[in-house]
PDB file of C-alpha atoms in Angstrom:
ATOM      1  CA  UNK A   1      19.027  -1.110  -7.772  1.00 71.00           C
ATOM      2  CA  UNK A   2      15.707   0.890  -9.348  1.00 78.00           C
ATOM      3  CA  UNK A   3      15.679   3.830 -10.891  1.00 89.00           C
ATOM      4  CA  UNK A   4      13.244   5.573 -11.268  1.00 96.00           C
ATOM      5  CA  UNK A   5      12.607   8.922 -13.414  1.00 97.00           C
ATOM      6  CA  UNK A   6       9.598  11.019 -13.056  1.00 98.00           C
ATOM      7  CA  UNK A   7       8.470  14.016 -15.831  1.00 97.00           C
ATOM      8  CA  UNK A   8       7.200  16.736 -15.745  1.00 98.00           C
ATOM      9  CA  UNK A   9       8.805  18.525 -12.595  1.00 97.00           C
ATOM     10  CA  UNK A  10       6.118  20.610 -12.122  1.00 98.00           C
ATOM     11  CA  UNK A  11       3.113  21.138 -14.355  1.00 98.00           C
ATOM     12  CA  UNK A  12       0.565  23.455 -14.618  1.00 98.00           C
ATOM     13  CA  UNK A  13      -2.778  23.166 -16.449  1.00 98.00           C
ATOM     14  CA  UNK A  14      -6.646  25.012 -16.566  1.00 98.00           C
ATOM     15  CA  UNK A  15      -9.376  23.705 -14.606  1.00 97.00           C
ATOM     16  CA  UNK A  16     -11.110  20.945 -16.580  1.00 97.00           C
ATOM     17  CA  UNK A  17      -8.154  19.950 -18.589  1.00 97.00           C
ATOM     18  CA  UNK A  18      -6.159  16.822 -18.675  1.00 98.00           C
ATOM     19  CA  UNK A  19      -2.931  16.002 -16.939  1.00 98.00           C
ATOM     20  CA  UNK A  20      -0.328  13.254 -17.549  1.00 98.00           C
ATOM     21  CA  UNK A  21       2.713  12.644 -15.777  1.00 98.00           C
ATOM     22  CA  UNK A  22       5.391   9.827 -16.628  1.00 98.00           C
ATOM     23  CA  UNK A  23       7.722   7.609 -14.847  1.00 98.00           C
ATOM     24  CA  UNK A  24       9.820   5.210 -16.359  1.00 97.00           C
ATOM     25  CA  UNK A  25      11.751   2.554 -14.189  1.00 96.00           C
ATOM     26  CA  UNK A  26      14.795   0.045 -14.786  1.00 94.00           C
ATOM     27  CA  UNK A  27      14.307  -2.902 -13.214  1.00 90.00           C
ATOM     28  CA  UNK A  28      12.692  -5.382 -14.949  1.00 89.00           C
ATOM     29  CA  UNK A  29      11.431  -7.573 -11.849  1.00 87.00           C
ATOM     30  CA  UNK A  30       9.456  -4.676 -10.737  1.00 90.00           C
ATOM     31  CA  UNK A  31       5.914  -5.321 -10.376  1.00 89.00           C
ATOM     32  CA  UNK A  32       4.072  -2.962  -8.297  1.00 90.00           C
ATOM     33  CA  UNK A  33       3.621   0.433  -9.327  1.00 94.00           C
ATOM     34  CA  UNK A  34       1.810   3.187  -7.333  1.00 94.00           C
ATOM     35  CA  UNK A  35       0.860   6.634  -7.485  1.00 97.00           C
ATOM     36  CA  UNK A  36       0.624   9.248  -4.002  1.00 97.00           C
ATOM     37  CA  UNK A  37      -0.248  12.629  -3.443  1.00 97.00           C
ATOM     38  CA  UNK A  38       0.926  14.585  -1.316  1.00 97.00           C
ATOM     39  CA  UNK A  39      -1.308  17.774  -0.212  1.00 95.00           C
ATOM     40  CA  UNK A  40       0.957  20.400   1.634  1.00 91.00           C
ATOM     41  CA  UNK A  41       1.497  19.528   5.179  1.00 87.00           C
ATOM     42  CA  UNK A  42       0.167  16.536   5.217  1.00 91.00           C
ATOM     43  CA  UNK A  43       1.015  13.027   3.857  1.00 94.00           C
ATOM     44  CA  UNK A  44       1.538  10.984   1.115  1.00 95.00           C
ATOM     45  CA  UNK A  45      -1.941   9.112   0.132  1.00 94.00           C
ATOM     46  CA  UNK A  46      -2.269   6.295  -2.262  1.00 93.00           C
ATOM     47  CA  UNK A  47      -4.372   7.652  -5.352  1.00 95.00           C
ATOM     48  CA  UNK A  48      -3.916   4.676  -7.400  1.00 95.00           C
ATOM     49  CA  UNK A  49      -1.857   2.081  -8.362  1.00 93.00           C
ATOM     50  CA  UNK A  50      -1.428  -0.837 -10.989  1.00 92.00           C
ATOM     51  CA  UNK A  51       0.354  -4.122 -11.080  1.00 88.00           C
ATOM     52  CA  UNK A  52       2.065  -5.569 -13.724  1.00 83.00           C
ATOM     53  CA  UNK A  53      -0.182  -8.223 -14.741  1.00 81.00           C
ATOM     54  CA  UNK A  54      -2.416  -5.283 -15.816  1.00 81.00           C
ATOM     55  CA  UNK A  55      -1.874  -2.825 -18.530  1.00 90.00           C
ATOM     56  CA  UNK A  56      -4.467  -0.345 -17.494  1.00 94.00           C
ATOM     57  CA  UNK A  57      -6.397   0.956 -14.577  1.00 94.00           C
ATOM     58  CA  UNK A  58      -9.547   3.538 -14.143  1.00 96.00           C
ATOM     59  CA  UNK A  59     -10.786   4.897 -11.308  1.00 94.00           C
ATOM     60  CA  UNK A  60     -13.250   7.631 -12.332  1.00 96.00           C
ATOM     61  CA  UNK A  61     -11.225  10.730 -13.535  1.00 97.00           C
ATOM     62  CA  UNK A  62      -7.853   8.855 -12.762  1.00 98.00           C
ATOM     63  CA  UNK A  63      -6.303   6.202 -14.580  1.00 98.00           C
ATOM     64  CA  UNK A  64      -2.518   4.678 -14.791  1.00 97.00           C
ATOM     65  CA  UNK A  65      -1.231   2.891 -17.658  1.00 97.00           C
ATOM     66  CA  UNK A  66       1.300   0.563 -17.854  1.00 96.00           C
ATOM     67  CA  UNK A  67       4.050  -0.297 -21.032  1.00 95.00           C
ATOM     68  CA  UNK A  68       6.208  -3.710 -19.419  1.00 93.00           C
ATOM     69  CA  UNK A  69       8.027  -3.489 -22.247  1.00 93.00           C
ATOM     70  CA  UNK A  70       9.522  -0.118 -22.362  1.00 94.00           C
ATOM     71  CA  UNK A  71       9.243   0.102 -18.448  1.00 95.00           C
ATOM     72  CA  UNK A  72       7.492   3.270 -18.345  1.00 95.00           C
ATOM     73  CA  UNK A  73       3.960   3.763 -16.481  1.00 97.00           C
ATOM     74  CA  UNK A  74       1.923   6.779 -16.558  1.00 98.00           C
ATOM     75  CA  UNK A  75      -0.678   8.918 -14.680  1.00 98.00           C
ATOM     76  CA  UNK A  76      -3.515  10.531 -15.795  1.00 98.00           C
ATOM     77  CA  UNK A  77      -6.082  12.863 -14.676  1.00 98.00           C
ATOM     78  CA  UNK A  78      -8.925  14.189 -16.645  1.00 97.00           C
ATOM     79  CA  UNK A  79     -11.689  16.938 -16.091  1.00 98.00           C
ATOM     80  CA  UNK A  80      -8.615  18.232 -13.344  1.00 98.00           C
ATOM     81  CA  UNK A  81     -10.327  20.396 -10.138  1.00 97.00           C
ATOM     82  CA  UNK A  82      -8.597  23.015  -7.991  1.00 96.00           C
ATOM     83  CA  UNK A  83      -8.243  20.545  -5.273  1.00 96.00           C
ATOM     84  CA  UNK A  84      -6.164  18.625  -7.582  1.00 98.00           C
ATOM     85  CA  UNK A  85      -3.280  20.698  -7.032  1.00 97.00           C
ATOM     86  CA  UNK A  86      -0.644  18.771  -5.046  1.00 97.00           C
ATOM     87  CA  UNK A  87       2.508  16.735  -5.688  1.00 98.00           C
ATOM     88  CA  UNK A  88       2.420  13.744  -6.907  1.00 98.00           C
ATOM     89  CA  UNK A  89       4.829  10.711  -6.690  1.00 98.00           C
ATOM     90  CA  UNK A  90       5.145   7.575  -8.955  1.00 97.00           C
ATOM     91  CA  UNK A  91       7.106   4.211  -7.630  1.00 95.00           C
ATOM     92  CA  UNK A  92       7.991   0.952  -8.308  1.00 93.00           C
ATOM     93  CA  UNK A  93       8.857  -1.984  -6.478  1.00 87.00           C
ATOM     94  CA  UNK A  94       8.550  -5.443  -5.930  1.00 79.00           C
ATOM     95  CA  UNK A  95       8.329  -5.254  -1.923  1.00 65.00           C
ATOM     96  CA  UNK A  96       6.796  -3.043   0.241  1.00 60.00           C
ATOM     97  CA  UNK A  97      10.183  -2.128   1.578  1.00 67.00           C
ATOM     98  CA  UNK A  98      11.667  -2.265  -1.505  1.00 74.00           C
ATOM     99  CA  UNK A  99       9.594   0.904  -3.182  1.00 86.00           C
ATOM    100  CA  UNK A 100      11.886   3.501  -4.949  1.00 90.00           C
ATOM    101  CA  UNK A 101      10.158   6.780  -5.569  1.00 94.00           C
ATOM    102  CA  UNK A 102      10.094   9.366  -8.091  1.00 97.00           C
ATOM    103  CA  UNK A 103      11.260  12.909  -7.568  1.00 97.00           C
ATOM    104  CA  UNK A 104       7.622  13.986  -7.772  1.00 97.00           C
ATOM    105  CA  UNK A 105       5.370  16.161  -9.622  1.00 98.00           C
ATOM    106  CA  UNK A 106       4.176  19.519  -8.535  1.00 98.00           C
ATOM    107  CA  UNK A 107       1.071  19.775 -10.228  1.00 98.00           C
ATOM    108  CA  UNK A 108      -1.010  23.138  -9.848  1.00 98.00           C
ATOM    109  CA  UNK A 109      -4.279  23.540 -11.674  1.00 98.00           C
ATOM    110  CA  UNK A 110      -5.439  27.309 -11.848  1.00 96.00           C
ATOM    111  CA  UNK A 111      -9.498  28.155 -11.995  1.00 91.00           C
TER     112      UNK A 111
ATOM    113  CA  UNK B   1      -9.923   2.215  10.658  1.00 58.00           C
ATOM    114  CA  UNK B   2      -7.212   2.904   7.675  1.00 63.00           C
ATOM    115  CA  UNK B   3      -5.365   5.612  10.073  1.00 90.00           C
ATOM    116  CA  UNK B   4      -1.573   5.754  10.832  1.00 96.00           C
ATOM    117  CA  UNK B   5      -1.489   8.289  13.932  1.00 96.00           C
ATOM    118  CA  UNK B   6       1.680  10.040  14.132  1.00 97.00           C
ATOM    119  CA  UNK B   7       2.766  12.220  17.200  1.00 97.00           C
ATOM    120  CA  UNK B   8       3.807  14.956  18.041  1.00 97.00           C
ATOM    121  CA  UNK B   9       2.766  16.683  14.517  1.00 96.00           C
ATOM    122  CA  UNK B  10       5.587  19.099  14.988  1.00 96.00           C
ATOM    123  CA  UNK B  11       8.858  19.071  17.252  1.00 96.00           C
ATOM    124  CA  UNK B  12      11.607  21.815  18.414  1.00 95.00           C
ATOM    125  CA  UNK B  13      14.354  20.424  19.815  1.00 93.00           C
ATOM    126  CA  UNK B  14      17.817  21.253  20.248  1.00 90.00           C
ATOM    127  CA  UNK B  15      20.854  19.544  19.517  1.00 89.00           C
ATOM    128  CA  UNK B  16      21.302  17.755  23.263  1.00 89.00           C
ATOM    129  CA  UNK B  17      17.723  17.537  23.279  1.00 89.00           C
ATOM    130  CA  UNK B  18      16.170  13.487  23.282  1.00 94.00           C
ATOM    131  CA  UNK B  19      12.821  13.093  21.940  1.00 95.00           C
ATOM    132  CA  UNK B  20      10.760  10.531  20.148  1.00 97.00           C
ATOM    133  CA  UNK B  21       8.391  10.254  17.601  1.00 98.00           C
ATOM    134  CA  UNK B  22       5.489   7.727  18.085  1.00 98.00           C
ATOM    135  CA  UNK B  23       3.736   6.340  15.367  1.00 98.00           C
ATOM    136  CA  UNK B  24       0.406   4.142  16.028  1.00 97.00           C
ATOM    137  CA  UNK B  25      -1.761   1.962  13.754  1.00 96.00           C
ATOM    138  CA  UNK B  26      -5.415  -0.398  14.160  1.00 91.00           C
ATOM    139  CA  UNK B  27      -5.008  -2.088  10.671  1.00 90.00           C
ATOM    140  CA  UNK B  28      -3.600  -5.288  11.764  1.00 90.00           C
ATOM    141  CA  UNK B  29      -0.550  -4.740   9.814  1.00 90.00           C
ATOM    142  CA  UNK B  30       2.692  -6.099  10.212  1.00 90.00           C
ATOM    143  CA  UNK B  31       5.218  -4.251   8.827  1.00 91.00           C
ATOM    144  CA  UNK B  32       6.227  -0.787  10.001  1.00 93.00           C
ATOM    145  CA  UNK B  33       8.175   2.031   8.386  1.00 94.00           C
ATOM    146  CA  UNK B  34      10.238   4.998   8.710  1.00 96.00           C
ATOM    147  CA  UNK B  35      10.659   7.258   6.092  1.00 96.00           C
ATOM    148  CA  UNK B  36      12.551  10.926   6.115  1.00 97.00           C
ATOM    149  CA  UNK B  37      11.121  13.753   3.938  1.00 97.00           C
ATOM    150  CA  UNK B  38      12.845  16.461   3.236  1.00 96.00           C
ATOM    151  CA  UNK B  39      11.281  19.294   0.966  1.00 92.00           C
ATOM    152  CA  UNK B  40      10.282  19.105  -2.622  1.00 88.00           C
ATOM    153  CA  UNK B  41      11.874  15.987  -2.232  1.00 94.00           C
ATOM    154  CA  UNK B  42      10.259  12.285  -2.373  1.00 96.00           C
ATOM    155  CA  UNK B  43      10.116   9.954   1.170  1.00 95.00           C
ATOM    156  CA  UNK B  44      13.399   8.242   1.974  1.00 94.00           C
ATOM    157  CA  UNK B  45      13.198   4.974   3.783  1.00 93.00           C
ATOM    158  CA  UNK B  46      15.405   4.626   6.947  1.00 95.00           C
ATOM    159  CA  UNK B  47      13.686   1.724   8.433  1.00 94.00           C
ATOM    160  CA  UNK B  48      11.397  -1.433   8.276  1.00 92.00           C
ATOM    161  CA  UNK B  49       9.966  -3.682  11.543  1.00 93.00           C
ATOM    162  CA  UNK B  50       8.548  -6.672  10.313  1.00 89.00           C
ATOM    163  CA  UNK B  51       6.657  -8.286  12.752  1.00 90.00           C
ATOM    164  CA  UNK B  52       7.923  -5.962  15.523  1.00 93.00           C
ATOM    165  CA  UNK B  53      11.847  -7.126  14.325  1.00 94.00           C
ATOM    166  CA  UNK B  54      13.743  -4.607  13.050  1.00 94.00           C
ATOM    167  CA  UNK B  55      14.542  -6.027   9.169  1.00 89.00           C
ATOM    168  CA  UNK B  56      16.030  -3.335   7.210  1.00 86.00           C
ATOM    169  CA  UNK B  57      18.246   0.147   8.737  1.00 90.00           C
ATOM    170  CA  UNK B  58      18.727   2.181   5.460  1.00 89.00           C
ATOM    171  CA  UNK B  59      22.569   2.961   7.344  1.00 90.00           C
ATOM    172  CA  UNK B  60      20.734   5.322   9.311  1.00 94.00           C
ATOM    173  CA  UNK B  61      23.225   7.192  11.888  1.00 95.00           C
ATOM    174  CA  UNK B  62      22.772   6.036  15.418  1.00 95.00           C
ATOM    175  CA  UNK B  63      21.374   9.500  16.374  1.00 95.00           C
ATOM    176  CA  UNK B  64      18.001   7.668  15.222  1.00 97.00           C
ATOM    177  CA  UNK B  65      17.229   4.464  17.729  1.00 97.00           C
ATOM    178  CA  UNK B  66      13.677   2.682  16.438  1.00 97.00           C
ATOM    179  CA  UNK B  67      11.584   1.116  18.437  1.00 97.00           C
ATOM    180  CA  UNK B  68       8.879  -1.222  17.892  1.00 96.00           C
ATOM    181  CA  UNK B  69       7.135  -2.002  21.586  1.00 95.00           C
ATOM    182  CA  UNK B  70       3.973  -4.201  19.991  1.00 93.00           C
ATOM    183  CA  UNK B  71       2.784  -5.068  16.313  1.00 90.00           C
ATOM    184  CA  UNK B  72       0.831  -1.816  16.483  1.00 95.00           C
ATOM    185  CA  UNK B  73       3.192   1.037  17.936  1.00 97.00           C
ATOM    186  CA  UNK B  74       6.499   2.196  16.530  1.00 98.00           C
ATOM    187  CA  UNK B  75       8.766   4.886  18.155  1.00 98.00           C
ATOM    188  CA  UNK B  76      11.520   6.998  16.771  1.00 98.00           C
ATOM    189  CA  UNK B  77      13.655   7.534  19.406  1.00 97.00           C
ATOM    190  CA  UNK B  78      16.389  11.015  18.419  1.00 96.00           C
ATOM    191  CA  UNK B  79      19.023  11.873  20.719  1.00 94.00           C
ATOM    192  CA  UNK B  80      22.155  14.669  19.633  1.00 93.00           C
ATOM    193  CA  UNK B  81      20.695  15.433  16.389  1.00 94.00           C
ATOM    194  CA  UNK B  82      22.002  17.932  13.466  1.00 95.00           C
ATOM    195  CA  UNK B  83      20.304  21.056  12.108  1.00 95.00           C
ATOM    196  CA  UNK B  84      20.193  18.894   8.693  1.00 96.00           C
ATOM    197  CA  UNK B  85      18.211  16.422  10.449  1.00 96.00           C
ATOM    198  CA  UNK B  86      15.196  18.509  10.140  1.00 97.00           C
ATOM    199  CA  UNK B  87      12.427  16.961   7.819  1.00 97.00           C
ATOM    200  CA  UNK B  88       8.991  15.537   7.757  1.00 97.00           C
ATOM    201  CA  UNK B  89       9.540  12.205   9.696  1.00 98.00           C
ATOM    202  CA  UNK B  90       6.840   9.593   7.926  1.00 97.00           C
ATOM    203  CA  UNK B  91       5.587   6.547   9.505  1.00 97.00           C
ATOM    204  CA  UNK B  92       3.546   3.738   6.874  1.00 94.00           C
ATOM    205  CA  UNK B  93       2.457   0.433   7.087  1.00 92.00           C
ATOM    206  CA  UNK B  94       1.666  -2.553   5.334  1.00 89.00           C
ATOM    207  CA  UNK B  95       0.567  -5.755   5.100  1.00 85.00           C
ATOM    208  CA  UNK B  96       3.698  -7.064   5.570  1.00 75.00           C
ATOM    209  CA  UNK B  97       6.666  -6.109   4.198  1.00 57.00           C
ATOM    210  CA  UNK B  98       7.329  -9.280   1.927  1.00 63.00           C
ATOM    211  CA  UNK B  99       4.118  -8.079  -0.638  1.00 63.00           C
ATOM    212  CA  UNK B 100       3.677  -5.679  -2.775  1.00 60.00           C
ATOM    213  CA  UNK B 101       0.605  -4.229  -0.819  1.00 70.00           C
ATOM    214  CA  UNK B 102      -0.623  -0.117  -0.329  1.00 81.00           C
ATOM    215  CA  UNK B 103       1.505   1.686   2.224  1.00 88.00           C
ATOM    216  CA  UNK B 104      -0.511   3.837   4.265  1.00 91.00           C
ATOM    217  CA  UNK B 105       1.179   7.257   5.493  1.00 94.00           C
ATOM    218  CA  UNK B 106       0.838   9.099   8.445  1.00 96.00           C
ATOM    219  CA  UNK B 107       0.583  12.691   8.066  1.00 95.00           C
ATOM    220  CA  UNK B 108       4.377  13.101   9.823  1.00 96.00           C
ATOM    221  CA  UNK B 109       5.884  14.482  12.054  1.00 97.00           C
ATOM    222  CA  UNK B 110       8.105  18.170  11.205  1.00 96.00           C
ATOM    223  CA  UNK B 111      11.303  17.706  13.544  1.00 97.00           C
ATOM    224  CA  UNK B 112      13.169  20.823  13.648  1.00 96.00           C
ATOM    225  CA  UNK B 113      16.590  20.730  14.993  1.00 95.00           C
ATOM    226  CA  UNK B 114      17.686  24.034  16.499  1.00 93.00           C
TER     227      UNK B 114
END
């Protein structure tokens, strides 16, 4: 079945840097790769995500890239806020039901 | 609407206890999910109704019934459940389950099992 490995395991960064976080997958028939964050208490939302027809996607400070080849995607958030602070999860899948998830990404950006 | 209401948004119960979890969406979707959270850890699915018929059970004890009444309502029904059953219960939808389409969360439901 997938695999899938997510990095960093936490992260912390200023206000107005960047952050990047990586996921790499195994199975090749994979297609579908999304991003979620998860604010505390509440749950998962869809921030992003990037099919693999496509080798990049922007939307404003948030963007995903995509390597088919070495079956690793990546997140990454620029000019990063306070409210940014959450964890974030990568998947892949080819179904809906079929989505394998990351172990997540604690990321905390300090003022 | 893009909203999957979940209910109650937190739930005591003890071990002979039976509850249920509703879950309730408006998008038209037609596949329905369960998913068990536990903390600092990612969702894991349990189930999947695709058009209201149950298609996938993750080998999910039968202390967990699911329920799907109608395309837009799905019930977790828990009867004689564990202390390491508590976790944030997630409902989603999609589409349909066959596509690789955006699941939409609820915010969960935090079951604690006394």
């Amino acid at each position: 079945g997938e695999n899938v490995e997510q990095h960093p395991s936490t992260l912390s960064v200023q206000e107005g840097d960047s952050a990047v976080i990586k996921c790499t997958y195994s199975d090749s028939a994979s297609n579908y790769f999304p991003w979620y964050k998860q604010e505390l208490g509440k749950g998962p939302q869809l921030i992003i995500d990037i099919r693999s027809n496509v080798g990049e996607k922007k939307d404003q400070r948030i963007a995903v890239t995509l390597n088919k080849t070495a079956k690793h995607f990546s997140l990454h958030i620029t000019e990063t806020q306070p409210e940014d602070s959450a964890v974030y999860f990568c998947a892949a899948g080819n179904s809906g039901y079929a989505l394998n998830f990351g172990k997540g990404t604690s990321l905390l950006v300090t003022p | 609407d893009t909203e999957v209401t979940q209910t109650p948004k937190h739930l005591v119960m003890g071990m002979t206890n039976k509850k249920s979890l509703k879950c309730e969406q408006h998008m038209g979707h037609r596949a329905m999910y369960w998913y068990k959270q536990k903390a600092k850890k990612p969702p894991e699915l349990m189930f999947v109704y695709s058009y209201e018929k149950l298609s996938i059970n993750e080998s999910v004890p039968s202390r967990f019934s699911p329920e799907c009444p109608n395309s837009s309502l799905l019930n977790l029904h828990l009867h004689a459940l564990q202390p390491e059953d508590s976790a944030l219960y997630l409902c989603a939808s999609s589409q349909w389950d066959r596509d690789t389409g955006e699941l939409f969360f609820g915010e969960g439901s935090r079951l604690t099992v006394l």
